Coordinates of C-alpha atoms in Angstrom, one line a residue:
M1 CA 80.7 -60.1 15.3
M2 CA 82.6 -57.4 13.0
R3 CA 81.2 -58.9 9.9
A4 CA 77.7 -58.8 11.4
F5 CA 78.1 -55.3 12.3
I6 CA 79.4 -54.1 8.9
R7 CA 76.6 -56.0 7.2
D8 CA 74.0 -54.3 9.4
N9 CA 75.3 -50.9 9.1
S10 CA 76.5 -51.0 5.4
F11 CA 74.5 -48.0 4.5
A12 CA 76.0 -45.9 7.3
I13 CA 79.4 -47.1 6.9
G14 CA 79.6 -46.7 3.1
F15 CA 78.3 -43.1 3.1
T16 CA 80.3 -42.1 6.1
L17 CA 83.4 -43.2 4.4
L18 CA 82.3 -41.2 1.1
Y19 CA 81.7 -38.3 3.4
G20 CA 85.1 -38.6 5.1
I21 CA 86.8 -38.8 1.8
L22 CA 85.0 -35.9 0.4
L23 CA 85.6 -33.9 3.6
A24 CA 89.3 -34.5 3.4
W25 CA 89.5 -33.7 -0.3
L26 CA 87.6 -30.3 0.3
M27 CA 89.4 -29.3 3.5
Q28 CA 92.8 -29.4 1.9
N29 CA 91.7 -26.2 -0.2
H30 CA 89.9 -24.4 2.7
E31 CA 91.7 -21.4 4.2
M32 CA 90.6 -21.2 7.9
W33 CA 89.5 -17.8 9.3
F34 CA 90.4 -16.0 12.6
D35 CA 87.4 -17.6 14.6
E36 CA 88.6 -21.1 13.5
T37 CA 92.3 -20.6 14.4
E38 CA 91.7 -18.8 17.5
P39 CA 91.0 -21.8 19.8
W40 CA 94.1 -23.4 18.5
L41 CA 96.3 -20.4 19.2
L42 CA 94.9 -20.2 22.7
A43 CA 95.7 -23.9 23.3
L44 CA 99.1 -23.8 21.7
Y45 CA 100.4 -20.6 23.5
S46 CA 99.0 -21.5 26.9
D47 CA 101.8 -23.1 29.0
T48 CA 99.5 -24.6 31.6
Y49 CA 95.8 -25.4 31.7
G50 CA 94.9 -22.7 34.3
E51 CA 96.5 -20.2 31.9
L52 CA 94.4 -21.6 29.2
L53 CA 91.1 -20.9 31.1
Y54 CA 92.3 -17.5 32.0
N55 CA 93.4 -16.7 28.3
K56 CA 89.8 -17.7 27.0
R57 CA 88.0 -15.9 29.5
F58 CA 86.5 -13.6 26.9
E59 CA 85.8 -16.4 24.5
G60 CA 82.1 -16.7 25.7
H61 CA 82.3 -20.6 25.1
P62 CA 82.7 -23.7 27.5
N63 CA 86.0 -25.3 27.7
L64 CA 85.4 -28.7 26.1
W65 CA 86.8 -27.9 22.7
Y66 CA 89.6 -25.8 24.0
S67 CA 90.7 -28.6 26.5
L68 CA 90.7 -31.1 23.8
L69 CA 92.9 -28.8 21.6
F70 CA 95.2 -28.0 24.6
I71 CA 95.9 -31.7 25.0
I72 CA 96.6 -32.0 21.1
T73 CA 98.9 -29.1 21.0
K74 CA 101.0 -30.5 23.7
F75 CA 102.2 -33.2 21.1
T76 CA 102.0 -31.1 17.9
S77 CA 102.1 -27.5 16.6
N78 CA 100.9 -28.3 13.0
L79 CA 97.8 -26.4 12.3
K80 CA 96.7 -29.1 9.8
V81 CA 95.9 -31.3 13.0
L82 CA 93.2 -28.7 13.9
Q83 CA 91.2 -29.8 10.6
V84 CA 91.9 -33.3 11.3
T85 CA 90.3 -33.0 14.8
Q86 CA 87.4 -31.1 13.2
G87 CA 87.0 -33.9 10.7
I88 CA 87.0 -36.6 13.2
F89 CA 84.0 -35.1 15.0
A90 CA 82.3 -34.3 11.6
V91 CA 82.7 -37.9 10.4
S92 CA 81.5 -39.0 14.0
F93 CA 78.2 -37.1 13.9
V94 CA 77.5 -38.2 10.4
F95 CA 77.8 -41.9 11.3
V96 CA 75.7 -41.7 14.4
F97 CA 73.1 -39.7 12.2
L98 CA 73.1 -42.3 9.4
S99 CA 73.1 -45.3 11.7
F100 CA 70.6 -44.6 14.4
S101 CA 68.4 -41.8 13.4
P102 CA 64.6 -43.0 12.4
F103 CA 64.5 -40.6 9.3
P104 CA 64.3 -41.9 5.6
K105 CA 67.6 -42.6 4.0
V106 CA 67.2 -39.9 1.3
F107 CA 66.8 -37.2 4.1
R108 CA 69.6 -38.4 6.2
L109 CA 71.9 -38.3 3.1
L110 CA 70.7 -34.8 2.2
V111 CA 71.4 -33.6 5.7
C112 CA 74.7 -34.9 5.8
F113 CA 75.9 -33.9 2.4
G114 CA 73.9 -30.4 2.6
Y115 CA 75.2 -27.1 3.6
Y116 CA 75.2 -27.8 7.3
G117 CA 76.8 -31.2 7.2
L118 CA 79.6 -30.6 4.7
F119 CA 80.2 -26.8 4.9
E120 CA 79.1 -24.9 8.0
Y121 CA 79.7 -27.9 10.5
G122 CA 82.2 -29.9 8.1
I123 CA 84.9 -28.1 6.7
L124 CA 84.8 -24.9 9.1
S125 CA 86.8 -26.0 12.1
R126 CA 84.5 -24.7 15.0
L127 CA 83.0 -26.2 18.0
Y128 CA 79.7 -27.2 16.2
A129 CA 80.6 -30.7 14.9
I130 CA 81.4 -31.8 18.5
E131 CA 77.9 -30.5 19.7
L132 CA 76.1 -32.5 17.0
F133 CA 78.1 -35.6 17.8
F134 CA 77.0 -35.5 21.4
L135 CA 73.4 -34.3 20.6
F136 CA 72.9 -37.4 18.2
L137 CA 74.3 -39.6 20.9
V138 CA 71.9 -38.4 23.5
C139 CA 69.1 -39.0 20.9
T140 CA 70.4 -42.4 20.3
F141 CA 70.8 -43.2 24.0
Y142 CA 67.3 -41.8 25.0
P143 CA 65.3 -45.2 25.2
K144 CA 68.0 -46.2 27.8
R145 CA 67.9 -42.9 29.8
F146 CA 66.4 -44.6 32.9
S147 CA 68.0 -48.0 32.6
H148 CA 71.4 -46.4 32.0
W149 CA 70.9 -43.3 34.4
Y150 CA 74.3 -42.1 34.9
W151 CA 75.6 -42.6 31.4
Y152 CA 72.7 -40.5 30.1
L153 CA 73.5 -37.8 32.7
T154 CA 77.2 -37.9 31.5
L155 CA 76.0 -37.4 27.9
L156 CA 73.9 -34.3 28.8
V157 CA 76.9 -32.9 30.8
L158 CA 79.1 -33.3 27.9
L159 CA 76.6 -31.8 25.6
A160 CA 76.4 -28.6 27.9
Q161 CA 80.2 -28.3 27.6
T162 CA 80.2 -27.7 23.9
N163 CA 78.6 -24.3 23.3
L164 CA 75.7 -22.2 24.4
F165 CA 73.2 -24.1 22.1
G166 CA 74.6 -27.4 23.5
F167 CA 74.0 -26.0 27.0
F168 CA 70.3 -25.0 26.0
M169 CA 69.5 -28.4 24.8
A170 CA 71.1 -30.3 27.7
G171 CA 69.2 -28.0 30.1
V172 CA 65.8 -28.8 28.5
L173 CA 66.5 -32.3 28.0
G174 CA 67.6 -32.5 31.8
L175 CA 64.3 -30.7 32.8
L176 CA 62.3 -33.3 30.7
L177 CA 64.2 -36.2 32.3
F178 CA 63.6 -35.1 35.8
S179 CA 59.8 -34.4 35.0
E180 CA 59.4 -37.9 33.8
A181 CA 61.3 -39.5 36.7
L182 CA 59.2 -37.8 39.2
R183 CA 56.1 -38.8 37.1
I184 CA 54.7 -35.3 36.4
W185 CA 53.8 -36.9 33.0
K186 CA 51.3 -39.8 33.1
D187 CA 53.4 -42.0 30.9
S188 CA 56.8 -42.2 29.6
P189 CA 58.5 -44.6 27.2
N190 CA 61.0 -47.1 28.6
W191 CA 60.2 -45.7 32.1
E192 CA 62.0 -47.3 35.1
A193 CA 61.6 -45.7 38.6
P194 CA 65.0 -44.4 39.5
S195 CA 65.9 -44.6 43.3
F196 CA 65.9 -41.5 45.6
L197 CA 69.8 -41.7 45.6
Q198 CA 69.8 -41.8 41.8
I199 CA 67.5 -38.7 41.6
T200 CA 69.5 -36.7 44.2
A201 CA 72.9 -37.7 42.8
G202 CA 71.7 -37.0 39.2
A203 CA 70.5 -33.6 40.2
I204 CA 73.7 -32.7 41.9
I205 CA 75.6 -34.0 38.7
L206 CA 73.4 -31.9 36.3
A207 CA 73.5 -29.0 38.2
A208 CA 77.3 -29.0 38.6
G209 CA 77.7 -29.6 35.1
Y210 CA 75.4 -26.8 33.9
L211 CA 76.9 -24.4 36.5
F212 CA 80.4 -25.2 35.4
S213 CA 79.4 -24.5 31.7
L214 CA 77.6 -21.5 32.4
W215 CA 80.8 -20.3 34.4
S216 CA 83.1 -20.9 31.6
M217 CA 80.8 -18.8 29.2
V218 CA 80.1 -15.8 31.2
R219 CA 82.8 -13.1 30.2
P220 CA 84.3 -10.9 33.0
N221 CA 82.7 -7.9 31.6
E222 CA 79.2 -9.5 31.8
T223 CA 79.3 -9.8 35.4
N224 CA 79.6 -5.9 35.8
E225 CA 76.9 -4.9 33.4
S226 CA 74.0 -6.1 31.5
A227 CA 74.6 -9.1 29.7
F228 CA 71.9 -8.2 27.3
T229 CA 72.9 -5.0 25.8
Q230 CA 71.6 -4.7 22.1
F231 CA 67.7 -4.7 22.0
H232 CA 66.5 -2.9 19.0
P233 CA 63.4 -3.4 16.7
Y234 CA 65.8 -4.2 13.9
Y235 CA 67.1 -7.3 15.8
L236 CA 63.7 -8.4 16.5
Y237 CA 62.6 -8.1 12.9
Q238 CA 65.6 -10.3 11.9
A239 CA 65.1 -12.7 14.6
A240 CA 61.6 -13.4 13.5
A241 CA 63.0 -14.7 10.2
R242 CA 65.5 -17.0 11.5
V243 CA 63.4 -20.2 11.8
W244 CA 63.0 -20.2 7.8
Q245 CA 66.7 -19.4 7.5
A246 CA 67.6 -22.3 9.5
F247 CA 65.4 -24.7 7.6
V248 CA 66.3 -23.4 4.1
P249 CA 69.7 -21.5 4.1
V250 CA 69.6 -20.4 0.6
P251 CA 72.1 -17.4 0.4
N252 CA 72.5 -14.5 -2.0
F253 CA 74.6 -16.0 -4.9
T254 CA 77.4 -13.7 -4.9
T255 CA 81.2 -14.5 -3.9
T256 CA 80.5 -13.0 -0.3
F257 CA 77.5 -15.3 0.2
W258 CA 78.3 -16.3 3.7
N259 CA 75.5 -15.5 6.3
T260 CA 73.3 -14.1 3.7
S261 CA 69.8 -14.9 2.7
Y262 CA 68.2 -14.8 -0.6
L263 CA 64.7 -14.0 0.3
P264 CA 63.5 -10.8 1.7
T265 CA 63.0 -10.7 5.4
R266 CA 59.2 -9.9 5.4
Y267 CA 58.6 -13.2 3.5
E268 CA 61.0 -15.1 5.7
I269 CA 59.1 -13.9 8.7
L270 CA 55.7 -15.0 7.2
L271 CA 57.5 -18.6 6.3
S272 CA 58.8 -18.8 9.7
A273 CA 55.5 -18.5 11.2
I274 CA 54.1 -21.2 9.0
I275 CA 56.8 -23.6 10.0
L276 CA 56.0 -22.9 13.8
V277 CA 52.2 -23.7 13.1
I278 CA 53.1 -26.8 11.4
L279 CA 55.4 -27.8 14.5
C280 CA 52.6 -27.1 16.9
G281 CA 50.3 -29.7 14.9
V282 CA 53.2 -32.4 14.7
F283 CA 54.0 -32.3 18.4
Y284 CA 50.4 -31.6 19.4
R285 CA 49.9 -35.1 21.0
T286 CA 53.3 -35.2 22.8
K287 CA 53.0 -31.8 24.7
R288 CA 56.0 -32.5 26.9
L289 CA 58.0 -32.4 23.6
L290 CA 56.4 -29.4 22.2
L291 CA 56.8 -27.5 25.3
S292 CA 60.6 -28.5 25.5
L293 CA 61.1 -27.5 21.8
F294 CA 59.4 -24.2 22.1
L295 CA 61.4 -23.5 25.2
L296 CA 64.6 -23.9 23.1
F297 CA 63.1 -21.8 20.3
F298 CA 62.1 -19.0 22.8
A299 CA 65.6 -19.2 24.5
S300 CA 67.4 -18.9 21.0
F301 CA 65.0 -16.2 19.9
C302 CA 65.6 -13.9 23.0
L303 CA 69.4 -14.6 22.3
F304 CA 69.2 -13.3 19.0
V305 CA 67.1 -10.3 20.0
L306 CA 68.9 -9.2 23.2
K307 CA 72.5 -10.4 22.9
M308 CA 73.7 -11.2 19.5
E309 CA 72.3 -11.0 16.0
G310 CA 74.1 -14.2 15.3
S311 CA 75.3 -16.0 12.0
M312 CA 73.9 -19.1 10.1
R313 CA 75.9 -21.5 12.3
H314 CA 73.8 -20.2 15.2
H315 CA 70.3 -19.9 13.5
A316 CA 70.9 -23.4 12.2
H317 CA 70.0 -24.8 15.8
F318 CA 66.3 -24.0 15.1
F319 CA 66.5 -26.7 12.5
F320 CA 68.8 -29.1 14.4
F321 CA 66.5 -28.7 17.6
T322 CA 63.6 -29.7 15.4
I323 CA 65.4 -33.0 14.1
A324 CA 66.5 -33.8 17.6
F325 CA 63.0 -33.8 19.0
L326 CA 61.4 -35.5 16.0
W327 CA 63.9 -38.1 16.6
I328 CA 63.0 -38.5 20.2
K329 CA 59.3 -38.2 19.3
T330 CA 59.4 -41.7 17.6
Y331 CA 60.2 -43.4 20.8
Y332 CA 56.8 -41.9 22.1
T333 CA 54.9 -43.0 19.0
Q334 CA 56.5 -46.4 18.8
T335 CA 55.1 -47.3 22.4
G336 CA 51.8 -46.0 21.9
I337 CA 52.0 -43.1 24.5
S338 CA 51.3 -40.4 21.7
P339 CA 49.2 -42.0 19.0
S340 CA 48.4 -39.6 15.9
I341 CA 45.0 -38.2 15.5
P342 CA 43.3 -37.7 12.3
F343 CA 44.7 -34.0 11.9
Q344 CA 48.3 -35.2 12.5
Q345 CA 47.9 -37.9 10.2
K346 CA 47.2 -35.5 7.4
L347 CA 49.7 -33.0 8.5
T348 CA 52.8 -35.5 8.8
P349 CA 53.2 -36.0 5.1
V350 CA 53.0 -32.3 4.6
F351 CA 55.7 -31.9 7.3
R352 CA 57.8 -34.7 5.9
A353 CA 57.6 -33.1 2.4
L354 CA 58.6 -29.9 3.9
L355 CA 61.8 -31.4 5.6
V356 CA 62.8 -33.2 2.4
T357 CA 62.4 -30.0 0.5
A358 CA 64.4 -28.0 3.1
A359 CA 67.2 -30.7 3.1
F360 CA 67.2 -30.6 -0.8
F361 CA 67.8 -26.8 -0.5
Q362 CA 70.4 -27.2 1.9
V363 CA 72.3 -29.3 -0.7
I364 CA 72.0 -26.8 -3.3
A365 CA 73.2 -24.1 -0.9
G366 CA 75.9 -26.6 0.3
V367 CA 77.0 -27.1 -3.4
Y368 CA 77.2 -23.3 -4.1
A369 CA 79.2 -22.6 -0.9
L370 CA 81.8 -25.6 -1.4
A371 CA 82.2 -24.5 -5.1
L372 CA 83.0 -21.0 -4.2
D373 CA 85.2 -22.1 -1.3
W374 CA 87.1 -24.1 -3.7
Q375 CA 87.4 -21.2 -6.2
H376 CA 88.1 -18.4 -3.7
P377 CA 90.0 -18.3 -0.4
F378 CA 87.6 -18.2 2.4
F379 CA 90.0 -15.8 4.2
V380 CA 93.0 -14.1 3.0
G381 CA 95.2 -14.8 6.2
K382 CA 97.0 -17.7 4.6
K383 CA 97.9 -15.7 1.5
V384 CA 99.4 -12.9 3.8
A385 CA 101.4 -15.4 5.7
T386 CA 102.8 -17.1 2.6
F387 CA 103.9 -13.6 1.5
L388 CA 105.4 -12.8 4.8
R389 CA 107.5 -15.9 4.5
S390 CA 108.9 -15.0 1.3
L391 CA 110.5 -11.7 2.9
P392 CA 114.1 -11.5 4.5
P393 CA 113.9 -13.4 8.0
T394 CA 115.6 -10.1 9.5
Y395 CA 112.7 -8.0 8.8
T396 CA 110.5 -7.3 11.9
L397 CA 106.8 -8.2 11.5
A398 CA 104.2 -6.0 13.0
T399 CA 100.3 -5.5 12.8
D400 CA 98.0 -2.5 13.7
E401 CA 95.5 -4.9 15.6
G402 CA 95.3 -8.4 17.2
V403 CA 92.0 -10.0 16.3
V404 CA 91.9 -10.5 12.5
S405 CA 95.5 -10.8 12.0
S406 CA 95.8 -13.5 14.5
N407 CA 94.7 -15.8 11.7
I408 CA 98.2 -14.8 10.2
T409 CA 99.9 -15.7 13.2
A410 CA 98.5 -19.2 12.9
Y411 CA 99.4 -19.9 9.5
L412 CA 102.8 -18.3 9.9
G413 CA 103.5 -20.4 12.9
K414 CA 104.9 -17.7 15.3
P415 CA 103.7 -14.4 17.0
I416 CA 103.6 -11.1 15.4
Y417 CA 104.4 -7.9 17.1
N418 CA 101.3 -6.1 17.9
L419 CA 101.8 -2.2 17.8
P420 CA 99.0 -1.1 20.0
K421 CA 99.9 -3.6 22.7
G422 CA 103.7 -3.0 22.3
N423 CA 104.4 -6.8 22.3
L424 CA 104.5 -10.2 20.5
K425 CA 101.0 -11.4 20.2
S426 CA 99.5 -14.9 19.1
F427 CA 95.9 -15.2 20.1
Y428 CA 93.6 -12.2 20.9
T429 CA 91.6 -11.3 24.0
L430 CA 88.4 -9.3 23.6
D431 CA 88.9 -7.5 26.8
P432 CA 86.9 -4.0 26.2
N433 CA 89.5 -2.5 28.8
E434 CA 92.4 -3.2 26.6
V435 CA 91.2 -1.5 23.5
N436 CA 93.9 0.8 22.0
D437 CA 92.9 1.8 18.4
L438 CA 95.6 3.9 16.8
R439 CA 95.2 6.6 14.2
P440 CA 96.8 6.1 11.0
Y441 CA 99.7 8.4 11.5
I442 CA 100.4 7.2 15.1
I443 CA 100.4 3.6 13.6
L444 CA 103.5 4.8 11.1
D445 CA 105.0 6.7 13.8
W446 CA 105.2 3.8 16.1
A447 CA 106.2 1.4 13.3
L448 CA 109.2 3.9 12.4
A449 CA 110.2 3.6 16.3
L450 CA 110.2 0.0 16.2
A451 CA 112.3 0.0 12.9
Q452 CA 114.6 2.4 14.8
Q453 CA 114.8 0.5 17.9
R454 CA 115.5 -2.8 16.1
N455 CA 117.7 -1.3 13.1
T456 CA 115.7 -3.5 10.6
P457 CA 112.9 -2.9 8.2
V458 CA 109.4 -3.2 9.8
I459 CA 106.7 -5.0 7.7
L460 CA 103.4 -3.6 8.8
V461 CA 100.3 -5.5 8.0
C462 CA 97.1 -3.3 8.4
R463 CA 93.5 -4.2 8.0
F464 CA 92.9 -0.7 6.4
E465 CA 94.6 1.2 4.0
L466 CA 96.9 3.9 5.5
P467 CA 97.2 7.5 3.8
Y468 CA 100.9 6.8 3.5
Q469 CA 101.4 9.2 0.6
W470 CA 101.0 12.1 3.3
A471 CA 103.2 10.5 5.9
F472 CA 106.3 12.3 7.2
I473 CA 108.5 9.2 6.6
P474 CA 108.9 7.2 3.5
V475 CA 106.5 4.4 3.5
E476 CA 106.7 1.5 0.7
P477 CA 103.3 -0.2 -0.1
M478 CA 104.2 -3.7 -0.7
A479 CA 101.0 -5.9 -1.3
I480 CA 97.3 -5.8 -1.1
F481 CA 95.2 -8.6 -0.2
R482 CA 91.4 -8.0 -0.8
G483 CA 88.6 -8.5 -3.3
D484 CA 88.5 -12.2 -4.2
A485 CA 87.8 -13.7 -0.6
I486 CA 84.4 -15.1 0.7
T487 CA 84.8 -13.1 3.8
P488 CA 85.1 -9.4 3.3
F489 CA 88.4 -8.8 5.1
A490 CA 91.3 -7.2 3.4
F491 CA 95.1 -6.6 4.4
F492 CA 97.5 -3.9 3.3
V493 CA 101.2 -4.7 3.7
Y494 CA 103.8 -1.8 4.1
K495 CA 107.4 -1.6 4.6
I496 CA 109.0 1.1 6.8
N497 CA 112.7 1.4 6.8
P498 CA 114.7 2.8 9.8
L499 CA 116.1 6.2 9.2
T500 CA 119.7 7.0 9.4
I501 CA 118.6 10.6 11.0
A502 CA 115.9 10.7 13.5
P503 CA 112.9 12.8 12.3
K504 CA 112.3 16.2 13.6
Q505 CA 108.7 15.6 13.7
M506 CA 106.9 13.7 16.6
T507 CA 103.4 12.4 16.7
A508 CA 101.8 11.5 19.9
E509 CA 98.4 10.9 21.7
Y510 CA 97.0 9.3 24.6
P511 CA 95.8 5.6 24.2
S512 CA 92.2 5.1 23.6
V513 CA 90.6 3.9 26.8
K514 CA 87.0 2.7 27.6
A515 CA 84.6 5.4 28.5
E516 CA 83.5 5.4 32.1

């Protein structure tokens, strides 16, 4: 049986193995940034699961990825295990896609070894590889959605727990499932009549899963004010170009290429409109899928206009939503429910060429991204942590903020004193009611107070350069980390020694608070 499986899946097994080896080789040189290490820190420094859920309340993501890391961190605190976990899900979604998707082999390879497959959802340890894994499982399992009713519902619920886009996709597929189960559509492939009990129980299961996911994503401050707070013509203009950027993510060819786009926005808007028109033609005969796909596109568009501008990892879902529904569409075509009309027969080769061309450009973008990630640090936090380890252990480490510098904590393996909060911090919480941004001289004054209190030099790590030349206390600049990283973040390291005689000057101010 095992020999037959290997023989029948030799293509998928061989290239998945190649993908895994390449991914492991590339990951060893990748310096993670604070968005990657934050879930790990939350899991590592939360003593109980209830504490984890409380600590992540401002993350804006469902609990699945955090829960998995919470279990893992009970056995190890080695940060490399975060990358191993990411790699397992990346290899898994590649294997499922190579094994079961109906696309030509060339296209499958281009997607897996392109910008998204290897870089954005490969070496970057975020919660998108786990989403693609469950999304591709849903697509694979789609013909058995009625015969294996509860298993399919379970996959939808798990997909909804991955991130907001998984929630969108699971919600739309759930609506599609029940619309077919209730015979709203005339014919459905592989249809089997579910019982009243199955429909009722299924509705309860999906509703509970969706509501739990939604509850875990909504931040506390979003229940007290409008969740959509950023509408501006600029965001509308940018969102109109996201479809093209998702299909063809060619960046500016600079060191800080990440989340940039090569073409001017006005051209990308036109190209996005052309893709949408072609999609209408491709899905014209399968209107339920066309409606579902554009419902997803509309939800994503509204998100980018009203809630967040988003990054390439978010915009990419226009591409992967399309891939998923093209996959599902083959089940309708094979059963003769949606036969092609002459117009579609002419359009299909054009769209196939567009997909392959887009995937080819994804490979070009991926090669460029991976080459730069190999030559330059993605984020300088690891370098800072290495420098701090070289200092005497009696020194007190402190930072001027807790978000970006949390990555240093992850690589250092221990919490760092946070001056604005006045305590040791590991992970960060984006609570707007806890904002306490200190002015430069206040930071130096509080660092001196900490040095006096502990009678040991304080090593102050700041995101921005301080005007230490004009300070009333001696400040020794020790190191600067900036200029050669892919992400445009910098750190400045200063040493503040305790004074033998307390200074006569004193600087004070009220902490910054959120305006009512």
